[in-house]
Coordinates of C-alpha atoms in Angstrom, one line a residue:
M196 CA 0.0 0.0 0.0
G197 CA 2.8 2.4 0.9
F198 CA 4.4 1.9 -2.6
I199 CA 1.1 2.5 -4.3
F200 CA 0.5 5.7 -2.3
K201 CA 4.0 7.0 -3.1
F202 CA 3.4 6.2 -6.8
I203 CA 0.1 8.0 -6.9
L204 CA 1.6 11.0 -5.1
C205 CA 4.6 11.3 -7.4
F206 CA 2.3 10.8 -10.4
T207 CA 0.0 13.6 -9.2
V208 CA 2.9 16.0 -8.5
L209 CA 4.5 15.4 -11.9
T210 CA 1.2 15.7 -13.6
C211 CA 0.5 19.0 -11.9
A212 CA 4.0 20.3 -12.7
S213 CA 3.6 19.3 -16.4
R214 CA 0.2 21.0 -16.5
V215 CA 1.8 24.2 -15.1
A216 CA 4.5 24.0 -17.7
A217 CA 2.0 23.2 -20.4
Q218 CA -0.1 26.3 -19.6
C219 CA 2.8 28.6 -20.3
P220 CA 3.0 30.1 -23.8
V221 CA 5.9 28.9 -25.9
G222 CA 9.1 30.6 -24.9
W223 CA 8.1 31.0 -21.2
F224 CA 8.5 28.9 -18.1
G225 CA 8.0 29.1 -14.3
S226 CA 5.1 28.6 -11.9
K227 CA 3.6 31.9 -13.1
C228 CA 5.1 31.8 -16.6
Q229 CA 7.2 34.8 -15.6
F230 CA 10.5 33.7 -17.0
M231 CA 11.5 34.0 -20.6
C232 CA 13.5 31.3 -22.3
H233 CA 16.9 32.3 -23.8
C234 CA 17.9 29.1 -25.6
E235 CA 20.4 28.9 -28.5
S236 CA 18.7 29.3 -31.9
N237 CA 15.4 30.2 -30.0
A238 CA 14.8 26.6 -29.0
H239 CA 12.1 25.9 -26.5
C240 CA 13.2 25.4 -22.9
D241 CA 11.7 23.0 -20.4
S242 CA 9.6 23.9 -17.3
Y243 CA 12.8 24.7 -15.4
G244 CA 14.3 26.8 -18.2
Q245 CA 16.8 24.2 -19.3
C246 CA 17.8 24.4 -23.0
P247 CA 18.4 21.5 -25.3
T248 CA 21.9 22.6 -26.0
K249 CA 23.0 25.9 -24.3
C250 CA 21.9 29.4 -23.6
N251 CA 21.6 32.0 -26.4
A252 CA 24.6 34.3 -26.8
G253 CA 24.5 37.0 -24.2
W254 CA 22.8 34.9 -21.5
F255 CA 24.0 32.5 -18.8
G256 CA 23.3 31.0 -15.4
Q257 CA 20.2 29.3 -14.0
G258 CA 17.5 29.2 -16.6
C259 CA 19.7 31.3 -18.8
Q260 CA 18.3 34.4 -17.0
Y261 CA 21.5 36.4 -16.4
E262 CA 22.7 38.9 -19.0
D263 CA 26.3 38.4 -20.0
L264 CA 28.2 41.7 -20.2
T265 CA 31.1 40.2 -22.1
T266 CA 28.9 39.9 -25.2
V267 CA 26.7 43.1 -25.1
D268 CA 27.0 45.6 -27.9
G269 CA 30.1 47.7 -27.3
A270 CA 32.1 45.1 -25.3
L271 CA 35.6 44.3 -26.5
I272 CA 37.7 41.4 -25.2
S273 CA 41.5 41.1 -25.6
T274 CA 44.2 39.0 -24.1
S275 CA 48.0 39.1 -23.7
A276 CA 48.3 35.8 -25.6
V277 CA 50.0 35.6 -29.0
S278 CA 46.8 34.4 -30.6
S279 CA 44.2 37.2 -31.2
S280 CA 41.2 34.8 -30.9
T281 CA 39.1 35.1 -27.8
S282 CA 36.0 33.1 -29.0
W283 CA 36.9 30.3 -26.6
L284 CA 36.1 32.7 -23.7
T285 CA 32.5 33.4 -24.8
D286 CA 31.4 30.2 -26.5
Q287 CA 29.9 28.7 -23.3
D288 CA 31.9 25.5 -23.8
V289 CA 34.0 24.3 -20.9
T290 CA 35.9 22.0 -23.3
T291 CA 37.4 24.8 -25.3
C292 CA 40.1 26.4 -23.1
N293 CA 43.2 28.5 -23.4
E294 CA 46.0 26.8 -25.1
D295 CA 48.6 29.5 -24.9
P296 CA 50.9 29.2 -21.9
S297 CA 52.0 32.9 -22.3
L298 CA 48.5 34.1 -21.3
D299 CA 48.9 36.4 -18.2
S300 CA 46.0 38.9 -18.6
I301 CA 42.4 39.2 -20.0
T302 CA 40.9 42.6 -20.6
V303 CA 37.2 43.5 -21.2
Q304 CA 36.5 47.0 -22.4
W305 CA 33.0 48.7 -22.7
D306 CA 32.0 51.7 -24.6
K307 CA 29.6 52.8 -21.8
P308 CA 29.7 52.3 -18.1
Y309 CA 28.0 49.3 -16.3
P310 CA 27.5 48.6 -12.7
F311 CA 29.6 45.5 -11.6
T312 CA 28.3 42.9 -9.2
W313 CA 29.9 39.5 -9.9
L314 CA 31.6 37.4 -12.6
R315 CA 32.1 33.7 -13.3
I316 CA 35.2 31.9 -14.4
Q317 CA 35.2 28.3 -15.7
A318 CA 38.6 26.6 -15.7
K319 CA 40.3 23.2 -15.9
N320 CA 42.1 23.7 -12.6
L321 CA 40.5 25.5 -9.6
S322 CA 43.3 24.7 -7.1
A323 CA 44.2 28.3 -7.0
V324 CA 40.9 30.1 -7.1
D325 CA 42.1 32.8 -4.8
Q326 CA 45.0 33.8 -7.0
F327 CA 42.9 35.7 -9.7
K328 CA 43.3 39.4 -9.5
F329 CA 40.8 42.0 -10.8
L330 CA 41.6 45.6 -11.7
F331 CA 38.7 47.9 -12.6
T332 CA 38.6 51.3 -14.4
T333 CA 35.6 53.3 -13.4
S334 CA 33.6 55.8 -15.4
G335 CA 35.6 58.5 -13.7
N336 CA 38.8 57.0 -15.1
K337 CA 40.0 55.8 -11.7
S338 CA 41.5 52.4 -11.0
H339 CA 40.3 50.1 -8.3
N340 CA 41.2 46.6 -7.2
C341 CA 38.5 44.2 -6.2
I342 CA 37.2 45.4 -2.9
N343 CA 36.3 42.7 -0.4
Q344 CA 36.8 40.0 -2.9
L345 CA 34.7 36.9 -2.3
Q346 CA 34.6 33.5 -4.1
A347 CA 31.9 30.9 -4.3
I348 CA 32.7 27.5 -5.8
I349 CA 29.8 26.4 -7.9
D350 CA 31.1 23.0 -9.2
S351 CA 34.3 21.3 -10.1
V352 CA 35.1 23.8 -12.9
T353 CA 33.1 26.9 -12.0
V354 CA 33.8 29.7 -9.4
D355 CA 32.1 33.0 -9.0
Y356 CA 33.7 36.2 -7.8
R357 CA 32.1 39.2 -6.2
C358 CA 33.6 42.6 -5.7
E359 CA 32.2 45.7 -3.9
I360 CA 32.7 48.4 -6.6
N361 CA 30.4 51.4 -5.7
D362 CA 30.8 52.9 -9.1
T363 CA 30.2 52.0 -12.8
V364 CA 33.1 50.5 -14.7
T365 CA 34.3 50.7 -18.2
R366 CA 37.2 48.3 -18.1
L367 CA 38.2 45.1 -16.3
I368 CA 41.7 43.4 -16.3
I369 CA 42.1 39.9 -15.0
T370 CA 45.5 38.6 -14.1
G371 CA 46.9 35.6 -12.1
P372 CA 49.0 32.5 -12.6
S373 CA 45.8 30.4 -13.0
L374 CA 44.8 32.1 -16.2
Y375 CA 46.5 29.3 -18.2
S376 CA 43.6 27.0 -17.4
V377 CA 40.7 29.3 -18.1
C378 CA 37.9 28.1 -20.4
S379 CA 35.0 30.6 -20.1
L380 CA 34.3 34.0 -18.7
Y381 CA 30.9 35.6 -17.8
I382 CA 30.3 39.0 -16.3
S383 CA 26.9 39.4 -14.8
G384 CA 24.7 42.2 -15.8
G385 CA 21.9 41.0 -13.6
R386 CA 18.6 39.5 -14.7
N387 CA 15.4 41.2 -15.7
V388 CA 13.2 41.0 -12.6
A389 CA 10.4 43.1 -14.1
L390 CA 8.9 40.4 -16.3
K391 CA 5.2 39.6 -15.7
Q392 CA 5.2 41.5 -12.4
I393 CA 2.1 43.4 -11.3
A394 CA 1.8 46.6 -13.3
Q395 CA -0.9 49.3 -12.9
Q396 CA -1.5 52.7 -14.4
T397 CA -3.9 55.6 -13.9
G398 CA -6.4 54.9 -16.6
T399 CA -5.9 52.8 -19.7
Y400 CA -6.1 54.1 -23.3
T401 CA -8.5 52.3 -25.7
F402 CA -8.6 52.6 -29.5
D403 CA -10.8 50.5 -31.9
N404 CA -11.8 48.4 -28.9
I405 CA -8.1 47.5 -28.3
S406 CA -6.8 48.4 -24.8
Y407 CA -3.2 49.1 -24.0
P408 CA -2.8 48.0 -20.3
A409 CA 0.1 48.6 -18.0
S410 CA 1.2 44.9 -18.3
L411 CA 2.3 45.5 -21.9
A412 CA 5.4 47.3 -20.6
V413 CA 6.7 44.1 -18.9
D414 CA 5.7 41.4 -21.4
G415 CA 9.3 40.9 -22.6
D416 CA 8.6 42.6 -26.0
A417 CA 10.5 45.8 -26.5
N418 CA 9.1 46.5 -30.0
P419 CA 8.9 50.4 -30.0
Y420 CA 6.1 50.7 -32.5
F421 CA 2.8 51.4 -30.7
H422 CA 0.5 49.9 -33.3
N423 CA 2.1 46.5 -32.9
K424 CA 0.1 46.5 -29.6
T425 CA 3.2 46.0 -27.4
C426 CA 3.2 49.3 -25.5
S427 CA 1.3 50.5 -22.5
H428 CA -0.6 53.8 -22.6
T429 CA -2.5 55.8 -20.0
T430 CA -6.0 57.2 -20.9
D431 CA -6.2 60.4 -22.9
I432 CA -9.7 61.3 -21.5
L433 CA -9.4 63.9 -18.9
Q434 CA -12.4 62.8 -16.9
E435 CA -11.0 59.2 -16.6
S436 CA -7.5 60.2 -15.6
V437 CA -6.4 60.2 -12.0
P438 CA -3.6 62.7 -11.2
P439 CA -0.8 62.3 -10.9
V440 CA -0.7 60.3 -14.1
S441 CA 1.6 57.4 -13.5
W442 CA 2.7 53.8 -14.3
T443 CA 3.6 51.6 -11.3
L444 CA 5.2 48.2 -11.0
T445 CA 5.1 46.1 -7.9
L446 CA 7.5 43.2 -7.4
D447 CA 6.4 39.9 -5.9
T448 CA 9.5 39.8 -3.7
P449 CA 12.0 42.6 -2.8
R450 CA 14.9 42.8 -5.2
V451 CA 18.2 44.8 -5.5
I452 CA 18.0 46.9 -8.7
N453 CA 21.2 48.3 -10.2
R454 CA 20.2 49.0 -13.8
I455 CA 17.0 50.2 -15.5
T456 CA 16.3 50.3 -19.3
I457 CA 13.2 52.0 -20.6
Y458 CA 12.0 51.7 -24.2
N459 CA 10.0 54.7 -25.5
R460 CA 7.7 54.5 -28.5
A461 CA 9.5 55.3 -31.7
D462 CA 6.8 55.9 -34.3
C463 CA 5.5 59.1 -32.9
C464 CA 4.9 61.1 -29.8
S465 CA 8.1 60.0 -28.1
D466 CA 8.3 63.5 -26.6
R467 CA 5.6 62.5 -24.1
L468 CA 8.2 60.6 -22.2
S469 CA 10.2 63.7 -21.2
N470 CA 10.4 65.5 -17.9
F471 CA 9.1 62.3 -16.3
I472 CA 10.0 61.3 -12.7
L473 CA 11.1 57.8 -11.9
E474 CA 11.1 56.6 -8.3
I475 CA 12.3 53.4 -6.7
L476 CA 10.6 52.7 -3.3
D477 CA 11.6 50.2 -0.7
T478 CA 9.3 47.8 1.3
N479 CA 8.2 50.7 3.5
N480 CA 7.2 52.8 0.5
H481 CA 10.2 55.2 1.0
T482 CA 12.0 56.5 -2.0
V483 CA 15.5 55.1 -2.2
W484 CA 16.4 56.4 -5.6
S485 CA 14.9 58.8 -8.1
Y486 CA 15.6 60.2 -11.6
E487 CA 14.1 63.1 -13.5
G488 CA 13.9 62.7 -17.3
P489 CA 15.4 65.3 -19.7
V490 CA 13.5 67.9 -21.5
N491 CA 14.3 66.2 -24.8
A492 CA 13.0 62.7 -24.8
S493 CA 15.1 59.6 -25.7
L494 CA 14.0 56.5 -27.4
V495 CA 15.9 54.4 -24.9
Y496 CA 16.8 55.3 -21.3
E497 CA 19.6 53.4 -19.7
L498 CA 20.0 54.2 -16.0
N499 CA 22.5 52.9 -13.5
T500 CA 21.1 53.2 -10.0
L501 CA 24.2 52.1 -7.9
Q502 CA 22.0 51.5 -4.9
Q503 CA 22.0 48.3 -2.8
K504 CA 18.8 48.5 -0.9
P505 CA 16.0 46.0 -1.6
V506 CA 13.1 47.6 -3.5
K507 CA 9.5 46.7 -3.9
T508 CA 8.0 49.3 -6.2
I509 CA 9.0 51.3 -9.3
R510 CA 6.9 54.3 -10.4
I511 CA 7.0 56.6 -13.5
I512 CA 5.2 59.8 -13.2
A513 CA 4.3 62.1 -16.1
T514 CA 4.9 65.8 -15.7
R515 CA 4.7 67.0 -19.3
I516 CA 1.6 69.2 -19.9
E517 CA -0.5 68.3 -23.0
V518 CA -3.2 70.5 -24.5
N519 CA -5.8 71.7 -22.0
T520 CA -8.3 69.1 -23.1
K521 CA -6.0 66.1 -22.4
P522 CA -4.2 64.9 -19.3
P523 CA -0.4 64.1 -19.2
L524 CA 0.3 60.7 -20.9
V525 CA 2.7 57.8 -20.1
T526 CA 3.5 55.4 -22.9
L527 CA 6.0 52.6 -22.3
C528 CA 7.0 50.0 -24.8
E529 CA 9.1 48.0 -22.3
V530 CA 10.7 48.4 -18.9
F531 CA 13.7 46.2 -17.9
L532 CA 14.8 46.1 -14.3
F533 CA 18.2 44.4 -14.0
G534 CA 19.0 43.1 -10.5
D535 CA 18.9 40.2 -8.3
C536 CA 17.6 38.8 -5.0
E537 CA 17.9 40.7 -1.8
P538 CA 20.7 39.5 0.6
G539 CA 19.8 36.2 2.3
A540 CA 17.7 34.8 -0.6
W541 CA 18.5 33.1 -3.9
G542 CA 16.9 31.3 -6.8
L543 CA 14.9 32.5 -9.8
G544 CA 12.0 33.4 -7.5
C545 CA 14.2 34.6 -4.7
T546 CA 12.3 32.4 -2.3
S547 CA 15.1 30.1 -1.1
P548 CA 17.0 31.1 2.0
C549 CA 20.8 31.1 2.0
P550 CA 22.4 28.2 3.9
T551 CA 23.0 28.6 7.6
E552 CA 26.8 28.6 6.9
C553 CA 26.3 32.0 5.1
R554 CA 22.9 33.3 5.9
D555 CA 23.2 36.7 4.2
F556 CA 26.1 36.2 1.9
C557 CA 25.3 33.4 -0.6
Q558 CA 25.4 33.6 -4.4
Q559 CA 21.9 34.7 -5.5
E560 CA 22.1 32.5 -8.6
S561 CA 23.2 29.2 -7.0
G562 CA 22.9 29.6 -3.3
K563 CA 26.6 28.8 -2.8
C564 CA 28.5 30.6 0.0
F565 CA 30.6 33.6 -0.7
K566 CA 31.4 34.0 3.0
C567 CA 31.3 31.4 5.8
L568 CA 29.3 32.0 8.9
G569 CA 30.9 29.9 11.7
Y570 CA 33.5 28.5 9.4
V571 CA 37.0 29.7 8.6
D572 CA 37.7 28.5 5.1
P573 CA 35.6 30.4 2.5
P574 CA 34.3 29.5 0.0
R575 CA 34.3 25.8 0.9
C576 CA 33.0 26.4 4.5
T577 CA 34.1 23.1 5.9
T578 CA 36.4 24.0 8.8
A579 CA 34.6 25.2 11.9
C580 CA 35.7 28.2 13.9
L581 CA 38.5 27.7 16.4
P582 CA 37.5 27.9 20.1
N583 CA 36.7 31.5 21.3
T584 CA 36.0 32.7 17.7
W585 CA 32.8 33.1 15.7
G586 CA 31.0 34.9 12.8
I587 CA 31.9 35.6 9.2
N588 CA 35.0 33.6 8.4
C589 CA 35.5 33.3 12.2
Q590 CA 36.9 36.9 12.3
S591 CA 35.1 37.8 15.6
N592 CA 36.2 36.9 19.1
C593 CA 33.8 35.6 21.7
S594 CA 33.0 38.1 24.5
S595 CA 35.0 38.1 27.7
S596 CA 31.7 37.9 29.5
C597 CA 31.2 34.4 28.3
H598 CA 32.3 31.6 30.6
N599 CA 35.7 30.4 29.4
T600 CA 35.3 32.8 26.5
S601 CA 33.1 30.3 24.8
C602 CA 30.3 31.2 22.4
D603 CA 28.2 29.9 19.5
K604 CA 30.2 29.9 16.3
V605 CA 27.3 31.3 14.3
T606 CA 25.5 33.8 16.6
G607 CA 28.3 34.7 19.0
V608 CA 26.0 34.3 22.1
C609 CA 27.5 32.7 25.2
D610 CA 26.8 28.9 24.9
K611 CA 28.3 27.8 28.3
G612 CA 27.0 30.5 30.5
C613 CA 28.4 33.8 31.8
S614 CA 31.5 34.8 33.7
G615 CA 30.7 37.6 36.1
Y616 CA 27.2 38.0 34.7
S617 CA 24.0 36.5 35.8
N618 CA 21.8 36.3 32.7
P619 CA 23.0 33.7 30.2
P620 CA 23.2 33.7 27.2
A621 CA 23.0 37.5 26.9
C622 CA 25.5 38.0 29.8
T623 CA 24.7 41.7 30.2
A624 CA 23.6 41.8 33.9
E625 CA 26.6 42.1 36.3
C626 CA 26.7 39.9 39.4
A627 CA 25.0 41.4 42.5
S628 CA 27.2 42.5 45.4
G629 CA 28.7 39.5 47.1
K630 CA 28.4 37.2 44.1
W631 CA 31.0 36.1 41.5
G632 CA 31.9 33.5 38.9
H633 CA 30.0 31.2 36.5
N634 CA 26.5 32.8 36.2
C635 CA 27.2 34.6 39.6
S636 CA 26.6 31.2 41.4
Y637 CA 29.4 31.7 43.9
E638 CA 29.5 33.8 47.1
C639 CA 32.4 36.0 47.9
S640 CA 34.6 34.9 50.8
S641 CA 33.6 36.0 54.3
F642 CA 37.2 37.1 54.8
C643 CA 36.6 39.8 52.2
I644 CA 35.7 43.2 53.6
R645 CA 31.9 43.7 53.3
Q646 CA 32.1 40.3 51.6
T647 CA 32.8 42.0 48.3
C648 CA 34.9 40.5 45.6
E649 CA 35.8 40.8 41.9
R650 CA 32.8 39.4 40.0
V651 CA 34.9 37.3 37.6
T652 CA 37.9 36.0 39.7
G653 CA 36.4 36.1 43.2
L654 CA 39.4 38.1 44.5
C655 CA 38.7 40.3 47.5
Q656 CA 38.0 43.9 46.9
Y657 CA 38.7 46.7 49.4
T658 CA 39.2 50.4 49.3
S659 CA 42.2 52.4 50.0
E660 CA 42.3 56.2 50.2
T661 CA 44.9 57.6 47.7
T662 CA 44.8 61.2 48.9
A663 CA 42.5 63.2 51.1
T664 CA 40.7 64.7 48.1
T665 CA 40.6 61.7 45.7
A666 CA 37.9 59.1 45.6
T667 CA 38.6 55.6 46.9
T668 CA 40.3 53.1 44.7
V669 CA 39.1 49.5 44.3
V670 CA 42.0 47.0 44.8
S671 CA 41.8 43.3 44.2
D672 CA 43.8 40.8 46.2
P673 CA 43.6 37.1 47.0
C674 CA 41.4 36.3 49.9
N675 CA 44.3 36.4 52.5
C676 CA 43.9 40.2 51.9
P677 CA 47.4 41.3 52.8
G678 CA 46.3 44.9 52.3
L679 CA 44.2 44.7 55.5
G680 CA 47.2 45.8 57.7
P681 CA 49.3 44.0 60.3
G682 CA 47.1 44.8 63.3
I683 CA 44.0 43.2 61.8
G684 CA 46.1 40.3 60.5
I685 CA 47.5 39.5 63.9
G686 CA 44.1 39.7 65.5
I687 CA 42.7 37.3 63.0
A688 CA 45.7 34.9 63.7
I689 CA 45.1 35.0 67.5
G690 CA 41.5 34.4 67.1
V691 CA 42.1 31.3 64.9
V692 CA 44.6 29.9 67.5
S693 CA 42.2 30.4 70.3
I694 CA 39.5 28.6 68.5
V695 CA 41.8 25.7 67.9
L696 CA 42.8 25.5 71.6
V697 CA 39.2 25.5 72.8
D698 CA 38.4 22.7 70.3
I699 CA 41.3 20.6 71.7
A700 CA 40.1 21.1 75.3
I701 CA 36.6 20.2 74.5
Y702 CA 37.9 17.1 72.7
F703 CA 39.8 15.8 75.8
I704 CA 36.9 16.5 78.2
F705 CA 34.6 14.5 75.9
I706 CA 37.1 11.6 75.8
K707 CA 37.5 11.6 79.6
R708 CA 33.7 11.4 80.3
R709 CA 33.4 8.4 78.0
Q710 CA 36.0 6.3 79.9
P711 CA 34.4 3.4 82.1
P712 CA 34.5 3.6 86.0
A713 CA 37.5 2.0 87.8
T714 CA 37.1 -1.6 89.2
V715 CA 36.4 -2.0 93.0
N716 CA 38.6 -4.7 94.7
D717 CA 37.7 -4.1 98.4
P718 CA 35.2 -6.8 99.5
V719 CA 33.7 -4.5 102.1
E720 CA 33.2 -1.9 99.5
K721 CA 31.6 -4.5 97.2
T722 CA 29.2 -5.5 100.0
H723 CA 28.4 -2.0 100.8
G724 CA 27.7 -1.2 97.2
T725 CA 25.4 -4.2 96.9
Q726 CA 23.5 -3.2 100.1
L727 CA 23.1 0.4 98.9
Q728 CA 21.7 -0.9 95.6
Q729 CA 19.2 -3.1 97.4
Y730 CA 18.3 -0.2 99.8
D731 CA 17.7 2.1 96.9
S732 CA 15.3 -0.4 95.3
L733 CA 13.4 -0.8 98.6
K734 CA 12.9 3.0 98.9
E735 CA 11.0 2.9 95.7
N736 CA 8.4 0.5 97.3
T737 CA 5.7 2.7 98.9
Q738 CA 4.8 0.1 101.6
Y739 CA 7.8 1.0 103.7
K740 CA 7.7 4.0 105.9
P741 CA 10.5 6.5 106.3
H742 CA 11.7 5.2 109.7
Y743 CA 12.8 2.0 108.0
E744 CA 15.5 3.9 106.2
T745 CA 17.8 3.4 109.2
V746 CA 17.6 -0.4 109.0
D747 CA 20.1 -2.4 106.9
P748 CA 18.0 -3.7 104.0
I749 CA 20.0 -6.8 103.4
D750 CA 18.7 -8.5 106.7
I751 CA 15.1 -7.9 106.1
D752 CA 13.0 -11.0 106.1
K753 CA 10.6 -10.1 103.5
T754 CA 8.2 -12.9 104.4
S755 CA 7.8 -11.6 108.0
V756 CA 7.0 -8.1 107.0
T757 CA 3.2 -7.6 107.3
Q758 CA 1.2 -4.5 107.4
G759 CA 0.2 -3.6 111.0
S760 CA 2.9 -5.8 112.8
T761 CA 3.6 -4.7 116.4
S762 CA 7.2 -5.8 116.5
S763 CA 9.9 -4.8 114.2
P764 CA 11.9 -7.6 112.5
Y765 CA 14.9 -5.4 112.8
E766 CA 15.1 -5.2 116.6
N767 CA 18.1 -7.4 117.0
E768 CA 20.0 -5.9 114.0
V769 CA 23.0 -3.7 114.3
A770 CA 22.5 -0.3 112.8
P771 CA 24.2 0.0 109.5
Y772 CA 26.5 2.8 110.6
E773 CA 27.7 0.6 113.5
R774 CA 28.3 -2.4 111.3
Y775 CA 30.7 -0.5 109.1
S776 CA 32.3 1.4 111.9
P777 CA 35.9 0.5 113.0
K778 CA 34.6 -0.8 116.2
H779 CA 32.3 -3.2 114.6
N780 CA 34.9 -4.5 112.2
K781 CA 37.0 -5.5 115.1

C-alpha cells in the first residue's frame, strides 16, 4: 500500500507540474510563466528553463536568465596571448580552453559604463581560485582593485567572484597564474526581474476596442512601435485620468535593482516621455532612488542606480503638460529592471534562503556561499571556527563575559553561561554584590571586607584612600587580603589559634567522660555497694515508711513483714553505721 500511495503521489505531482509548464506560452516557463526562455537558436526550454543545448549568446546562469556583459554591444575582449582569438572565452563551452601558456591577462572594455556585481570563471584547474586578481577602471577613469573579494565554488570547474565596486566600470583586467587553465568568462549584468510583475496605471487608453494596459510594458517585447500593440498607454480622457498620471510596477519579492532600461515609443509622440519622474521605493514605500527625465526625450533610457537597498515598487510619473483638453500621458514599450535577490535569498523566485553557513552572503544565482558563517575557510566552509571565535569567516572573538570565553560559532552568544554576569546567554547583567563566577553562582569569601569580591575571579575587593581629596580606589587581592594591615592580620591569627585550643580542650573532656569507671577490689566496698543498691530499690516501694530507712535492708526477712505488725523484725540488727564502723569490724 505504501508503494502504491507514493506512486500515486509522485504521479500527481508530476502531472500538476507538467500542467503548469504546459499552460505557459511557448518561450516562457515558471510557476507563473514569468521567466523568458533564452535558448540557443530560439529553441524551447523545459519547465525549469533548461535548454536542449546551451543558452543563447548574451545569457548564462540558472534558466539562462543572467545577461552576460562580455557579449553586449560595445564590449571588446582582448588577451596578452599571442593568438588574437578570444572566442573560446565566450562560446559557453568548458571543453574549449586557453592553449597559450603565455597568457597572463584578460581585458574587457566597454563603450559605456556598467555597474559591476559579480563574474564567473570556468577553468580546468581550480586549485588556486584565490589567485585571480581583478583591476577595474571606473567611469571617472579611476583604477580600483576588487574590494572585499569573495569567491563561491559552484562546481568542479566553476567559481564565482564578487567585488564591492560602488561605481560604474568601463574596463576590467584579470590577471593571475591560474589564467592558463581558463575556459570561459561571464560577467553578470543581472537579470530582468520586471517580467510579468504586477503593473498598474492611472487609466488605460483604448482605441478601436483595443486596450493598452500597463502589463504590456513588462511582457518581454521591446518593440517600439505602438500599433504593434506591445506598449502600455494611459488614458487620454481627462475625466478618466487620476492625477498624478503614473505607471507603477510592484515586485512579488524585494529585489536589489542596479540597472534600468526604458524603451520609449519610436513611431511618434516620443516627446511624451520627457520630464518624467522615476522613483524606486523600498518595502516601507520610502523613495531610495529617483531620476528626472530630460527635456528632450530619448528612445531608450539606460539608467544605473548604484544602490544596494532591496526595493519593492517602481513608479514613473508624467509631468509634461499636454493640451488643455488632455491629461499628461505615459507610454512605455518595455521596462527592464536588472538586478537580483535581496541578501539572504537566492533562486529564480528569490524564495530560497541562504544556507546557515552563510545566511546573508550566498550567491543569489546558485545559493553557494561567498562567505562562511561559523567556518574559517571560504568559499568551501568546511572547517569550523576555532574555540573562542565566531562569525563571518571566524573573524570575531567571543565576548569576555562568556564563561571560558566560549560562544556559539554562528551567533556569538555565550553557549556555556556567563563569567561575572547572571543572565545567560546575553550576559549583560553584572553579578550582584557578594556574588561572582559562573553565572554569579558563587558567594564572595567571608574574609573579604563587606564580603565584596571581583565578579569574575572572586578576588577580595577593598578600598584604600589615595589622597585626602581623591575618591577611593578599588583594589583586588587574594582572599588572604594582605592589604588589610598588620594589626587586623595579627588579631585574626590570634582568634584562629584560640578557637583551635578551645576545640582541643573540648575534645579531651569528651574523651574523659566516655571512659568506664574504675574496678572496685575491696570486699567490704563491694558488699556496701550491693547493700546500697538493694536499699535504693526498697525505697521505691511505697509500703515502707521513712523510719525503716535506718535499717540495713540486706537482713530484712521479706516474708515476715506484714502490714500492721507490732514488733519490728529489725530489733536485733545492728545499725548500718555501726556495722561498718571501725569498732564493729574488730
